[in-house]
Every structure is written in structure tokens, then in C-alpha cells.
mmCIF file with all atom_site columns, C-alpha atoms in Angstrom:
data_model
loop_
_atom_site.group_PDB
_atom_site.id
_atom_site.type_symbol
_atom_site.label_atom_id
_atom_site.label_alt_id
_atom_site.label_comp_id
_atom_site.label_asym_id
_atom_site.label_entity_id
_atom_site.label_seq_id
_atom_site.pdbx_PDB_ins_code
_atom_site.Cartn_x
_atom_site.Cartn_y
_atom_site.Cartn_z
_atom_site.occupancy
_atom_site.B_iso_or_equiv
_atom_site.pdbx_formal_charge
_atom_site.auth_seq_id
_atom_site.auth_comp_id
_atom_site.auth_asym_id
_atom_site.auth_atom_id
_atom_site.pdbx_PDB_model_num
ATOM 1   C CA . ASP A 1 1   ? 202.302 44.204 262.697 1.00 63.00 ? 1   ASP A CA 1
ATOM 2   C CA . GLY A 1 2   ? 200.391 42.777 259.840 1.00 71.00 ? 2   GLY A CA 1
ATOM 3   C CA . GLY A 1 3   ? 196.621 42.928 260.086 1.00 93.00 ? 3   GLY A CA 1
ATOM 4   C CA . ILE A 1 4   ? 193.254 44.322 258.843 1.00 96.00 ? 4   ILE A CA 1
ATOM 5   C CA . THR A 1 5   ? 192.153 47.698 259.906 1.00 96.00 ? 5   THR A CA 1
ATOM 6   C CA . GLN A 1 6   ? 188.569 48.932 259.933 1.00 97.00 ? 6   GLN A CA 1
ATOM 7   C CA . SER A 1 7   ? 187.452 52.453 260.515 1.00 96.00 ? 7   SER A CA 1
ATOM 8   C CA . PRO A 1 8   ? 185.711 54.025 262.190 1.00 96.00 ? 8   PRO A CA 1
ATOM 9   C CA . LYS A 1 9   ? 184.799 51.721 264.908 1.00 95.00 ? 9   LYS A CA 1
ATOM 10  C CA . TYR A 1 10  ? 181.410 53.493 265.299 1.00 95.00 ? 10  TYR A CA 1
ATOM 11  C CA . LEU A 1 11  ? 179.512 55.323 262.728 1.00 94.00 ? 11  LEU A CA 1
ATOM 12  C CA . PHE A 1 12  ? 175.899 57.075 262.716 1.00 91.00 ? 12  PHE A CA 1
ATOM 13  C CA . ARG A 1 13  ? 173.913 57.478 259.552 1.00 88.00 ? 13  ARG A CA 1
ATOM 14  C CA . LYS A 1 14  ? 171.317 59.991 259.012 1.00 88.00 ? 14  LYS A CA 1
ATOM 15  C CA . GLU A 1 15  ? 168.282 59.378 256.901 1.00 83.00 ? 15  GLU A CA 1
ATOM 16  C CA . GLY A 1 16  ? 168.996 59.505 253.205 1.00 86.00 ? 16  GLY A CA 1
ATOM 17  C CA . GLN A 1 17  ? 172.698 59.643 253.705 1.00 91.00 ? 17  GLN A CA 1
ATOM 18  C CA . ASN A 1 18  ? 175.297 57.447 252.195 1.00 94.00 ? 18  ASN A CA 1
ATOM 19  C CA . VAL A 1 19  ? 178.242 56.497 254.588 1.00 95.00 ? 19  VAL A CA 1
ATOM 20  C CA . THR A 1 20  ? 181.568 54.562 253.725 1.00 96.00 ? 20  THR A CA 1
ATOM 21  C CA . LEU A 1 21  ? 183.336 52.105 255.858 1.00 97.00 ? 21  LEU A CA 1
ATOM 22  C CA . SER A 1 22  ? 186.967 51.823 255.528 1.00 98.00 ? 22  SER A CA 1
ATOM 23  C CA . CYS A 1 23  ? 188.898 48.484 255.365 1.00 98.00 ? 23  CYS A CA 1
ATOM 24  C CA . GLU A 1 24  ? 192.671 48.344 254.819 1.00 98.00 ? 24  GLU A CA 1
ATOM 25  C CA . GLN A 1 25  ? 194.937 45.193 255.060 1.00 97.00 ? 25  GLN A CA 1
ATOM 26  C CA . ASN A 1 26  ? 198.551 44.830 254.961 1.00 96.00 ? 26  ASN A CA 1
ATOM 27  C CA . LEU A 1 27  ? 198.766 41.069 254.838 1.00 94.00 ? 27  LEU A CA 1
ATOM 28  C CA . ASN A 1 28  ? 199.292 41.061 250.999 1.00 94.00 ? 28  ASN A CA 1
ATOM 29  C CA . HIS A 1 29  ? 196.092 39.068 250.600 1.00 93.00 ? 29  HIS A CA 1
ATOM 30  C CA . ASP A 1 30  ? 194.412 38.683 247.291 1.00 92.00 ? 30  ASP A CA 1
ATOM 31  C CA . ALA A 1 31  ? 190.727 38.149 248.578 1.00 92.00 ? 31  ALA A CA 1
ATOM 32  C CA . MET A 1 32  ? 188.741 40.425 250.689 1.00 95.00 ? 32  MET A CA 1
ATOM 33  C CA . TYR A 1 33  ? 185.122 40.066 251.967 1.00 95.00 ? 33  TYR A CA 1
ATOM 34  C CA . TRP A 1 34  ? 182.454 42.274 253.800 1.00 97.00 ? 34  TRP A CA 1
ATOM 35  C CA . TYR A 1 35  ? 180.057 40.708 256.224 1.00 97.00 ? 35  TYR A CA 1
ATOM 36  C CA . ARG A 1 36  ? 176.988 41.936 258.153 1.00 97.00 ? 36  ARG A CA 1
ATOM 37  C CA . GLN A 1 37  ? 176.321 40.622 261.517 1.00 96.00 ? 37  GLN A CA 1
ATOM 38  C CA . ASP A 1 38  ? 172.936 41.202 263.274 1.00 93.00 ? 38  ASP A CA 1
ATOM 39  C CA . PRO A 1 39  ? 172.506 40.217 267.073 1.00 87.00 ? 39  PRO A CA 1
ATOM 40  C CA . GLY A 1 40  ? 172.305 36.653 267.642 1.00 80.00 ? 40  GLY A CA 1
ATOM 41  C CA . GLN A 1 41  ? 172.995 35.810 264.048 1.00 83.00 ? 41  GLN A CA 1
ATOM 42  C CA . GLY A 1 42  ? 175.812 34.482 262.046 1.00 87.00 ? 42  GLY A CA 1
ATOM 43  C CA . LEU A 1 43  ? 177.657 36.572 259.542 1.00 94.00 ? 43  LEU A CA 1
ATOM 44  C CA . ARG A 1 44  ? 175.997 37.185 256.095 1.00 94.00 ? 44  ARG A CA 1
ATOM 45  C CA . LEU A 1 45  ? 178.174 38.034 253.085 1.00 94.00 ? 45  LEU A CA 1
ATOM 46  C CA . ILE A 1 46  ? 177.671 41.387 251.439 1.00 96.00 ? 46  ILE A CA 1
ATOM 47  C CA . TYR A 1 47  ? 180.362 41.608 248.845 1.00 96.00 ? 47  TYR A CA 1
ATOM 48  C CA . TYR A 1 48  ? 183.650 39.804 248.196 1.00 94.00 ? 48  TYR A CA 1
ATOM 49  C CA . SER A 1 49  ? 186.687 40.592 245.836 1.00 94.00 ? 49  SER A CA 1
ATOM 50  C CA . GLN A 1 50  ? 189.177 37.967 244.548 1.00 90.00 ? 50  GLN A CA 1
ATOM 51  C CA . ILE A 1 51  ? 191.453 40.469 242.876 1.00 90.00 ? 51  ILE A CA 1
ATOM 52  C CA . VAL A 1 52  ? 191.990 44.138 242.191 1.00 94.00 ? 52  VAL A CA 1
ATOM 53  C CA . ASN A 1 53  ? 189.318 45.829 240.059 1.00 94.00 ? 53  ASN A CA 1
ATOM 54  C CA . ASP A 1 54  ? 186.883 42.879 240.508 1.00 93.00 ? 54  ASP A CA 1
ATOM 55  C CA . PHE A 1 55  ? 184.267 42.095 243.060 1.00 94.00 ? 55  PHE A CA 1
ATOM 56  C CA . GLN A 1 56  ? 181.125 39.992 243.292 1.00 92.00 ? 56  GLN A CA 1
ATOM 57  C CA . LYS A 1 57  ? 177.786 40.192 245.153 1.00 93.00 ? 57  LYS A CA 1
ATOM 58  C CA . GLY A 1 58  ? 177.190 38.112 248.149 1.00 92.00 ? 58  GLY A CA 1
ATOM 59  C CA . ASP A 1 59  ? 174.049 37.082 249.625 1.00 90.00 ? 59  ASP A CA 1
ATOM 60  C CA . ILE A 1 60  ? 172.663 40.605 250.724 1.00 94.00 ? 60  ILE A CA 1
ATOM 61  C CA . ALA A 1 61  ? 174.322 43.140 248.276 1.00 96.00 ? 61  ALA A CA 1
ATOM 62  C CA . GLU A 1 62  ? 171.208 45.275 247.963 1.00 96.00 ? 62  GLU A CA 1
ATOM 63  C CA . GLY A 1 63  ? 171.746 48.905 249.425 1.00 96.00 ? 63  GLY A CA 1
ATOM 64  C CA . TYR A 1 64  ? 175.582 48.498 249.395 1.00 97.00 ? 64  TYR A CA 1
ATOM 65  C CA . SER A 1 65  ? 178.328 49.147 247.130 1.00 97.00 ? 65  SER A CA 1
ATOM 66  C CA . VAL A 1 66  ? 182.078 48.424 247.162 1.00 98.00 ? 66  VAL A CA 1
ATOM 67  C CA . SER A 1 67  ? 185.251 49.200 245.081 1.00 97.00 ? 67  SER A CA 1
ATOM 68  C CA . ARG A 1 68  ? 188.727 47.478 244.879 1.00 97.00 ? 68  ARG A CA 1
ATOM 69  C CA . GLU A 1 69  ? 191.118 49.966 243.375 1.00 97.00 ? 69  GLU A CA 1
ATOM 70  C CA . LYS A 1 70  ? 194.004 48.901 245.404 1.00 97.00 ? 70  LYS A CA 1
ATOM 71  C CA . LYS A 1 71  ? 194.989 45.315 246.716 1.00 96.00 ? 71  LYS A CA 1
ATOM 72  C CA . GLU A 1 72  ? 195.006 46.712 250.266 1.00 97.00 ? 72  GLU A CA 1
ATOM 73  C CA . SER A 1 73  ? 191.787 48.430 250.383 1.00 98.00 ? 73  SER A CA 1
ATOM 74  C CA . PHE A 1 74  ? 188.245 47.529 250.154 1.00 98.00 ? 74  PHE A CA 1
ATOM 75  C CA . PRO A 1 75  ? 185.778 50.163 251.070 1.00 98.00 ? 75  PRO A CA 1
ATOM 76  C CA . LEU A 1 76  ? 182.091 49.544 251.630 1.00 98.00 ? 76  LEU A CA 1
ATOM 77  C CA . THR A 1 77  ? 179.416 52.277 251.028 1.00 97.00 ? 77  THR A CA 1
ATOM 78  C CA . VAL A 1 78  ? 175.989 51.814 252.817 1.00 96.00 ? 78  VAL A CA 1
ATOM 79  C CA . THR A 1 79  ? 173.664 53.649 250.495 1.00 94.00 ? 79  THR A CA 1
ATOM 80  C CA . SER A 1 80  ? 170.360 55.277 251.469 1.00 90.00 ? 80  SER A CA 1
ATOM 81  C CA . ALA A 1 81  ? 168.615 52.271 249.708 1.00 89.00 ? 81  ALA A CA 1
ATOM 82  C CA . GLN A 1 82  ? 169.667 50.094 252.553 1.00 90.00 ? 82  GLN A CA 1
ATOM 83  C CA . LYS A 1 83  ? 166.695 50.727 254.862 1.00 87.00 ? 83  LYS A CA 1
ATOM 84  C CA . ASN A 1 84  ? 167.902 48.756 257.765 1.00 91.00 ? 84  ASN A CA 1
ATOM 85  C CA . PRO A 1 85  ? 171.605 49.424 258.202 1.00 93.00 ? 85  PRO A CA 1
ATOM 86  C CA . THR A 1 86  ? 172.015 49.048 261.805 1.00 94.00 ? 86  THR A CA 1
ATOM 87  C CA . ALA A 1 87  ? 174.482 46.191 262.298 1.00 96.00 ? 87  ALA A CA 1
ATOM 88  C CA . PHE A 1 88  ? 177.958 45.106 263.048 1.00 96.00 ? 88  PHE A CA 1
ATOM 89  C CA . TYR A 1 89  ? 179.955 45.207 259.764 1.00 98.00 ? 89  TYR A CA 1
ATOM 90  C CA . LEU A 1 90  ? 183.124 42.953 259.431 1.00 97.00 ? 90  LEU A CA 1
ATOM 91  C CA . CYS A 1 91  ? 185.772 43.028 256.778 1.00 98.00 ? 91  CYS A CA 1
ATOM 92  C CA . ALA A 1 92  ? 187.873 40.005 256.359 1.00 96.00 ? 92  ALA A CA 1
ATOM 93  C CA . SER A 1 93  ? 190.745 38.825 254.022 1.00 95.00 ? 93  SER A CA 1
ATOM 94  C CA . SER A 1 94  ? 192.287 35.653 253.010 1.00 92.00 ? 94  SER A CA 1
ATOM 95  C CA . MET A 1 95  ? 195.565 34.837 251.065 1.00 89.00 ? 95  MET A CA 1
ATOM 96  C CA . ASP A 1 96  ? 193.467 33.792 248.030 1.00 76.00 ? 96  ASP A CA 1
ATOM 97  C CA . ASP A 1 97  ? 189.992 32.640 247.129 1.00 66.00 ? 97  ASP A CA 1
ATOM 98  C CA . ARG A 1 98  ? 190.428 28.801 247.152 1.00 69.00 ? 98  ARG A CA 1
ATOM 99  C CA . GLY A 1 99  ? 189.129 26.727 249.876 1.00 65.00 ? 99  GLY A CA 1
ATOM 100 C CA . GLY A 1 100 ? 191.141 26.024 252.865 1.00 75.00 ? 100 GLY A CA 1
ATOM 101 C CA . GLN A 1 101 ? 192.549 29.501 253.321 1.00 83.00 ? 101 GLN A CA 1
ATOM 102 C CA . PRO A 1 102 ? 191.248 31.001 256.606 1.00 89.00 ? 102 PRO A CA 1
ATOM 103 C CA . GLN A 1 103 ? 189.659 34.507 256.455 1.00 91.00 ? 103 GLN A CA 1
ATOM 104 C CA . HIS A 1 104 ? 191.131 37.090 259.019 1.00 94.00 ? 104 HIS A CA 1
ATOM 105 C CA . PHE A 1 105 ? 188.839 39.768 260.345 1.00 96.00 ? 105 PHE A CA 1
ATOM 106 C CA . GLY A 1 106 ? 189.267 43.332 261.316 1.00 96.00 ? 106 GLY A CA 1
ATOM 107 C CA . ASP A 1 107 ? 187.807 44.760 264.598 1.00 95.00 ? 107 ASP A CA 1
ATOM 108 C CA . GLY A 1 108 ? 184.507 45.754 262.872 1.00 96.00 ? 108 GLY A CA 1
ATOM 109 C CA . THR A 1 109 ? 182.346 49.050 262.561 1.00 97.00 ? 109 THR A CA 1
ATOM 110 C CA . ARG A 1 110 ? 179.049 49.426 264.454 1.00 96.00 ? 110 ARG A CA 1
ATOM 111 C CA . LEU A 1 111 ? 176.616 51.394 262.329 1.00 95.00 ? 111 LEU A CA 1
ATOM 112 C CA . SER A 1 112 ? 173.598 52.803 263.763 1.00 93.00 ? 112 SER A CA 1
ATOM 113 C CA . ILE A 1 113 ? 170.855 55.093 262.386 1.00 87.00 ? 113 ILE A CA 1
ATOM 114 C CA . LEU A 1 114 ? 170.326 58.568 264.048 1.00 82.00 ? 114 LEU A CA 1
ATOM 115 C CA . GLY B 2 1   ? 172.794 28.297 249.950 1.00 56.00 ? 1   GLY B CA 1
ATOM 116 C CA . GLN B 2 2   ? 173.635 25.773 252.797 1.00 67.00 ? 2   GLN B CA 1
ATOM 117 C CA . ASN B 2 3   ? 171.514 25.008 255.905 1.00 83.00 ? 3   ASN B CA 1
ATOM 118 C CA . ILE B 2 4   ? 173.839 25.087 258.790 1.00 92.00 ? 4   ILE B CA 1
ATOM 119 C CA . ASP B 2 5   ? 172.607 24.186 262.135 1.00 95.00 ? 5   ASP B CA 1
ATOM 120 C CA . GLN B 2 6   ? 174.291 24.737 265.604 1.00 96.00 ? 6   GLN B CA 1
ATOM 121 C CA . PRO B 2 7   ? 172.696 24.810 269.102 1.00 97.00 ? 7   PRO B CA 1
ATOM 122 C CA . THR B 2 8   ? 172.014 28.238 270.239 1.00 96.00 ? 8   THR B CA 1
ATOM 123 C CA . GLU B 2 9   ? 173.664 28.002 273.805 1.00 97.00 ? 9   GLU B CA 1
ATOM 124 C CA . MET B 2 10  ? 175.431 25.615 275.934 1.00 97.00 ? 10  MET B CA 1
ATOM 125 C CA . THR B 2 11  ? 176.548 26.056 279.652 1.00 97.00 ? 11  THR B CA 1
ATOM 126 C CA . ALA B 2 12  ? 179.346 24.140 281.419 1.00 97.00 ? 12  ALA B CA 1
ATOM 127 C CA . THR B 2 13  ? 181.554 24.612 284.452 1.00 97.00 ? 13  THR B CA 1
ATOM 128 C CA . GLU B 2 14  ? 185.291 25.445 284.464 1.00 98.00 ? 14  GLU B CA 1
ATOM 129 C CA . GLY B 2 15  ? 187.403 22.509 283.927 1.00 97.00 ? 15  GLY B CA 1
ATOM 130 C CA . ALA B 2 16  ? 184.748 20.448 282.072 1.00 97.00 ? 16  ALA B CA 1
ATOM 131 C CA . ILE B 2 17  ? 184.475 19.532 278.498 1.00 97.00 ? 17  ILE B CA 1
ATOM 132 C CA . VAL B 2 18  ? 181.959 20.885 275.986 1.00 98.00 ? 18  VAL B CA 1
ATOM 133 C CA . GLN B 2 19  ? 181.013 19.537 272.598 1.00 98.00 ? 19  GLN B CA 1
ATOM 134 C CA . ILE B 2 20  ? 179.542 21.835 269.918 1.00 98.00 ? 20  ILE B CA 1
ATOM 135 C CA . ASN B 2 21  ? 177.805 20.180 267.144 1.00 98.00 ? 21  ASN B CA 1
ATOM 136 C CA . CYS B 2 22  ? 177.395 21.483 263.444 1.00 97.00 ? 22  CYS B CA 1
ATOM 137 C CA . THR B 2 23  ? 175.353 19.917 260.893 1.00 95.00 ? 23  THR B CA 1
ATOM 138 C CA . TYR B 2 24  ? 175.128 21.226 257.303 1.00 92.00 ? 24  TYR B CA 1
ATOM 139 C CA . GLN B 2 25  ? 173.872 20.510 253.827 1.00 84.00 ? 25  GLN B CA 1
ATOM 140 C CA . THR B 2 26  ? 176.277 21.626 250.921 1.00 62.00 ? 26  THR B CA 1
ATOM 141 C CA . SER B 2 27  ? 177.478 21.029 247.488 1.00 62.00 ? 27  SER B CA 1
ATOM 142 C CA . GLY B 2 28  ? 180.766 22.101 246.119 1.00 62.00 ? 28  GLY B CA 1
ATOM 143 C CA . PHE B 2 29  ? 182.058 21.284 249.681 1.00 65.00 ? 29  PHE B CA 1
ATOM 144 C CA . ASN B 2 30  ? 185.529 22.096 250.459 1.00 65.00 ? 30  ASN B CA 1
ATOM 145 C CA . GLY B 2 31  ? 186.034 21.860 254.179 1.00 86.00 ? 31  GLY B CA 1
ATOM 146 C CA . LEU B 2 32  ? 184.666 23.346 257.361 1.00 92.00 ? 32  LEU B CA 1
ATOM 147 C CA . PHE B 2 33  ? 185.950 26.265 259.446 1.00 94.00 ? 33  PHE B CA 1
ATOM 148 C CA . TRP B 2 34  ? 185.500 26.790 263.237 1.00 97.00 ? 34  TRP B CA 1
ATOM 149 C CA . TYR B 2 35  ? 185.760 30.423 264.602 1.00 97.00 ? 35  TYR B CA 1
ATOM 150 C CA . GLN B 2 36  ? 185.432 31.833 268.025 1.00 97.00 ? 36  GLN B CA 1
ATOM 151 C CA . GLN B 2 37  ? 183.760 35.237 268.710 1.00 96.00 ? 37  GLN B CA 1
ATOM 152 C CA . HIS B 2 38  ? 183.896 36.989 272.095 1.00 96.00 ? 38  HIS B CA 1
ATOM 153 C CA . ALA B 2 39  ? 181.022 39.495 272.497 1.00 92.00 ? 39  ALA B CA 1
ATOM 154 C CA . GLY B 2 40  ? 181.569 42.670 270.684 1.00 90.00 ? 40  GLY B CA 1
ATOM 155 C CA . GLU B 2 41  ? 184.575 41.361 268.917 1.00 93.00 ? 41  GLU B CA 1
ATOM 156 C CA . ALA B 2 42  ? 185.662 40.102 265.603 1.00 93.00 ? 42  ALA B CA 1
ATOM 157 C CA . PRO B 2 43  ? 185.701 36.308 264.886 1.00 95.00 ? 43  PRO B CA 1
ATOM 158 C CA . THR B 2 44  ? 189.072 34.582 265.198 1.00 96.00 ? 44  THR B CA 1
ATOM 159 C CA . PHE B 2 45  ? 190.084 31.470 263.383 1.00 95.00 ? 45  PHE B CA 1
ATOM 160 C CA . LEU B 2 46  ? 190.163 28.160 265.303 1.00 96.00 ? 46  LEU B CA 1
ATOM 161 C CA . SER B 2 47  ? 190.461 25.272 262.948 1.00 95.00 ? 47  SER B CA 1
ATOM 162 C CA . TYR B 2 48  ? 189.870 23.860 259.425 1.00 92.00 ? 48  TYR B CA 1
ATOM 163 C CA . ASN B 2 49  ? 188.996 20.426 258.639 1.00 93.00 ? 49  ASN B CA 1
ATOM 164 C CA . VAL B 2 50  ? 189.013 19.123 255.030 1.00 88.00 ? 50  VAL B CA 1
ATOM 165 C CA . LEU B 2 51  ? 189.427 15.426 255.698 1.00 90.00 ? 51  LEU B CA 1
ATOM 166 C CA . ASP B 2 52  ? 187.263 13.160 257.694 1.00 93.00 ? 52  ASP B CA 1
ATOM 167 C CA . GLY B 2 53  ? 188.427 12.567 261.246 1.00 95.00 ? 53  GLY B CA 1
ATOM 168 C CA . LEU B 2 54  ? 189.704 14.552 264.297 1.00 96.00 ? 54  LEU B CA 1
ATOM 169 C CA . GLU B 2 55  ? 192.235 17.440 264.316 1.00 94.00 ? 55  GLU B CA 1
ATOM 170 C CA . GLU B 2 56  ? 193.650 18.321 267.738 1.00 94.00 ? 56  GLU B CA 1
ATOM 171 C CA . LYS B 2 57  ? 195.165 21.672 268.615 1.00 90.00 ? 57  LYS B CA 1
ATOM 172 C CA . GLY B 2 58  ? 195.870 21.935 272.342 1.00 94.00 ? 58  GLY B CA 1
ATOM 173 C CA . ARG B 2 59  ? 192.605 22.115 274.402 1.00 96.00 ? 59  ARG B CA 1
ATOM 174 C CA . PHE B 2 60  ? 190.455 22.377 271.187 1.00 97.00 ? 60  PHE B CA 1
ATOM 175 C CA . SER B 2 61  ? 189.760 19.564 268.892 1.00 97.00 ? 61  SER B CA 1
ATOM 176 C CA . SER B 2 62  ? 187.524 19.461 265.745 1.00 97.00 ? 62  SER B CA 1
ATOM 177 C CA . PHE B 2 63  ? 185.959 16.515 263.991 1.00 97.00 ? 63  PHE B CA 1
ATOM 178 C CA . LEU B 2 64  ? 184.553 16.178 260.429 1.00 95.00 ? 64  LEU B CA 1
ATOM 179 C CA . SER B 2 65  ? 182.384 13.525 258.782 1.00 93.00 ? 65  SER B CA 1
ATOM 180 C CA . ARG B 2 66  ? 181.765 14.557 255.138 1.00 89.00 ? 66  ARG B CA 1
ATOM 181 C CA . SER B 2 67  ? 179.454 11.838 254.384 1.00 87.00 ? 67  SER B CA 1
ATOM 182 C CA . LYS B 2 68  ? 177.263 12.695 257.383 1.00 89.00 ? 68  LYS B CA 1
ATOM 183 C CA . GLY B 2 69  ? 177.343 16.660 256.980 1.00 91.00 ? 69  GLY B CA 1
ATOM 184 C CA . TYR B 2 70  ? 178.443 16.716 260.533 1.00 94.00 ? 70  TYR B CA 1
ATOM 185 C CA . SER B 2 71  ? 181.137 18.460 262.498 1.00 96.00 ? 71  SER B CA 1
ATOM 186 C CA . TYR B 2 72  ? 181.960 19.061 266.184 1.00 98.00 ? 72  TYR B CA 1
ATOM 187 C CA . LEU B 2 73  ? 184.345 21.454 268.186 1.00 98.00 ? 73  LEU B CA 1
ATOM 188 C CA . LEU B 2 74  ? 185.435 19.965 271.505 1.00 98.00 ? 74  LEU B CA 1
ATOM 189 C CA . LEU B 2 75  ? 186.612 22.271 274.102 1.00 97.00 ? 75  LEU B CA 1
ATOM 190 C CA . LYS B 2 76  ? 188.468 20.531 276.881 1.00 97.00 ? 76  LYS B CA 1
ATOM 191 C CA . GLU B 2 77  ? 189.549 21.907 280.254 1.00 97.00 ? 77  GLU B CA 1
ATOM 192 C CA . LEU B 2 78  ? 187.359 24.841 279.869 1.00 98.00 ? 78  LEU B CA 1
ATOM 193 C CA . GLN B 2 79  ? 188.401 28.189 281.122 1.00 98.00 ? 79  GLN B CA 1
ATOM 194 C CA . MET B 2 80  ? 186.330 31.366 281.887 1.00 97.00 ? 80  MET B CA 1
ATOM 195 C CA . LYS B 2 81  ? 188.000 33.010 278.818 1.00 97.00 ? 81  LYS B CA 1
ATOM 196 C CA . ASP B 2 82  ? 186.491 30.191 276.768 1.00 98.00 ? 82  ASP B CA 1
ATOM 197 C CA . SER B 2 83  ? 183.049 32.016 277.106 1.00 98.00 ? 83  SER B CA 1
ATOM 198 C CA . ALA B 2 84  ? 182.303 33.150 273.760 1.00 97.00 ? 84  ALA B CA 1
ATOM 199 C CA . SER B 2 85  ? 180.123 32.337 270.506 1.00 97.00 ? 85  SER B CA 1
ATOM 200 C CA . TYR B 2 86  ? 181.492 29.552 268.443 1.00 97.00 ? 86  TYR B CA 1
ATOM 201 C CA . LEU B 2 87  ? 180.751 29.607 264.788 1.00 97.00 ? 87  LEU B CA 1
ATOM 202 C CA . CYS B 2 88  ? 181.036 26.951 262.163 1.00 95.00 ? 88  CYS B CA 1
ATOM 203 C CA . ALA B 2 89  ? 181.313 27.905 258.577 1.00 93.00 ? 89  ALA B CA 1
ATOM 204 C CA . VAL B 2 90  ? 181.322 26.078 255.250 1.00 90.00 ? 90  VAL B CA 1
ATOM 205 C CA . PRO B 2 91  ? 182.772 27.310 251.926 1.00 84.00 ? 91  PRO B CA 1
ATOM 206 C CA . THR B 2 92  ? 179.905 27.556 249.315 1.00 78.00 ? 92  THR B CA 1
ATOM 207 C CA . ASP B 2 93  ? 182.124 27.013 246.294 1.00 67.00 ? 93  ASP B CA 1
ATOM 208 C CA . SER B 2 94  ? 185.815 26.919 245.424 1.00 52.00 ? 94  SER B CA 1
ATOM 209 C CA . TRP B 2 95  ? 186.162 30.676 245.710 1.00 58.00 ? 95  TRP B CA 1
ATOM 210 C CA . GLY B 2 96  ? 186.253 30.478 249.393 1.00 67.00 ? 96  GLY B CA 1
ATOM 211 C CA . LYS B 2 97  ? 182.935 32.246 250.005 1.00 80.00 ? 97  LYS B CA 1
ATOM 212 C CA . LEU B 2 98  ? 181.868 31.034 253.483 1.00 87.00 ? 98  LEU B CA 1
ATOM 213 C CA . GLN B 2 99  ? 178.329 30.389 254.706 1.00 89.00 ? 99  GLN B CA 1
ATOM 214 C CA . PHE B 2 100 ? 178.274 30.692 258.617 1.00 92.00 ? 100 PHE B CA 1
ATOM 215 C CA . GLY B 2 101 ? 176.111 29.244 261.167 1.00 94.00 ? 101 GLY B CA 1
ATOM 216 C CA . ALA B 2 102 ? 174.474 31.650 263.595 1.00 94.00 ? 102 ALA B CA 1
ATOM 217 C CA . GLY B 2 103 ? 176.877 30.528 266.244 1.00 95.00 ? 103 GLY B CA 1
ATOM 218 C CA . THR B 2 104 ? 176.713 28.556 269.643 1.00 97.00 ? 104 THR B CA 1
ATOM 219 C CA . GLN B 2 105 ? 177.002 30.693 272.855 1.00 97.00 ? 105 GLN B CA 1
ATOM 220 C CA . VAL B 2 106 ? 179.150 28.910 275.371 1.00 98.00 ? 106 VAL B CA 1
ATOM 221 C CA . VAL B 2 107 ? 179.020 30.076 278.957 1.00 98.00 ? 107 VAL B CA 1
ATOM 222 C CA . VAL B 2 108 ? 181.466 28.741 281.316 1.00 98.00 ? 108 VAL B CA 1
ATOM 223 C CA . THR B 2 109 ? 180.458 29.110 285.028 1.00 97.00 ? 109 THR B CA 1
ATOM 224 C CA . PRO B 2 110 ? 182.799 28.911 288.050 1.00 95.00 ? 110 PRO B CA 1
#
């Protein structure tokens, strides 16, 4: 079945550690997105990518990094510079980056600090 | 960025109707999305409005007024499984970047 796969489902980070969240899609979508969701809040955009080898900062990019070397993959690294990383991280993709194309979400990764 | 407002929580009984309002201020407006998110799960796409008026999809309908910066999601014949958070989202520019509201938690009681 086509879809978006995020892994791991749960992740724990130690102080000073970088961790990478995986996002893979087999929908042949051009655009991919990373969001962060805190309890009782909406989704906030971290990074997005319209095409391979290109990505743009969202509203809360500080302390995060991404790469888009393949169309199917858009991994997110949470660096030690992100002082409050505990959150629910959601990856999404859409057919393209034009308005009107719905974004489809993976099941998310819950990140906590040890 | 946009200022998107939704009520925090709404409660209704099974079989009833609930209307969730969403107001926004935007530029480069290119439609409005509604998503449903069950607790601990990912959002799922419900509807997209690009023109003014009502779009009906089974028990769910969505309305948009672009001049008023206003939308609502209407849930009819409520079922227990409709208990979830409902998020409205507006594209911030033609690239499909979405600005999400904080979500409205709908609680359906027996």
C-alpha cells in the first residue's frame, strides 16, 4: 500500500545528542514537510521540500536540520541546539507544492528527553 | 503569518449536529483545509474549499467565505468515533505551506 512511513515511533534523546527521525514515502509525491506538535497546539512547520536537493526553513527551523537526497526520503535531525525537543513530530507529503493538494501524514514520532 | 482562531472544545451528544468555526487573516490565500486528528494519531484530510460556499461529503460539510475570512465544518449525525480534534489550515503562499489552527476538540457523549 502507498503511504508515509515514519520511524521510530518513540525516540529518547540524551543531553547533547543529535537524533534523526526517518520519513519515507512511496506516493511519488514531490513535496514533503516536517511539523512539530506540542500538547493542545496545532502543527508548526519546521522544514519543507518542494523537490529533491532543495528545502526551505519553516516557522521553527532553529535546532533542526534536514536533507532531501532522494524523492522518497526526507529525514529530520534534531540537534543538541534544540533545547526543548520533546514533542510529537509529523512528516507529511503532497503531490506538489501548489495550493489545493492535500497533505498526507505519517503516523508520527514521539521524541522525549532522557 | 496568519492568525487562525478556532474554539478550543465543543461537546455534543450522539446523533446531534455540531458546527466548528474557523476565522483567519491571510494574504496569498489559496483555499482552506480541514483535518481530523484522533488522540495520539496523525491528522487525516477531511475537506478542501477554494471557492465560496458549501461542500458536502456525507455526514461532513465545509463552508467557506473568503471575503469574511470565515469557514465552518459541520458534523451531522454525530457518532462516538467523531470524538477528535478538528484542525483548520490555510496555505500561506502558493507553495502549499500550511498554517494550522490550534484545533477544536469535539467530545461526543452518549
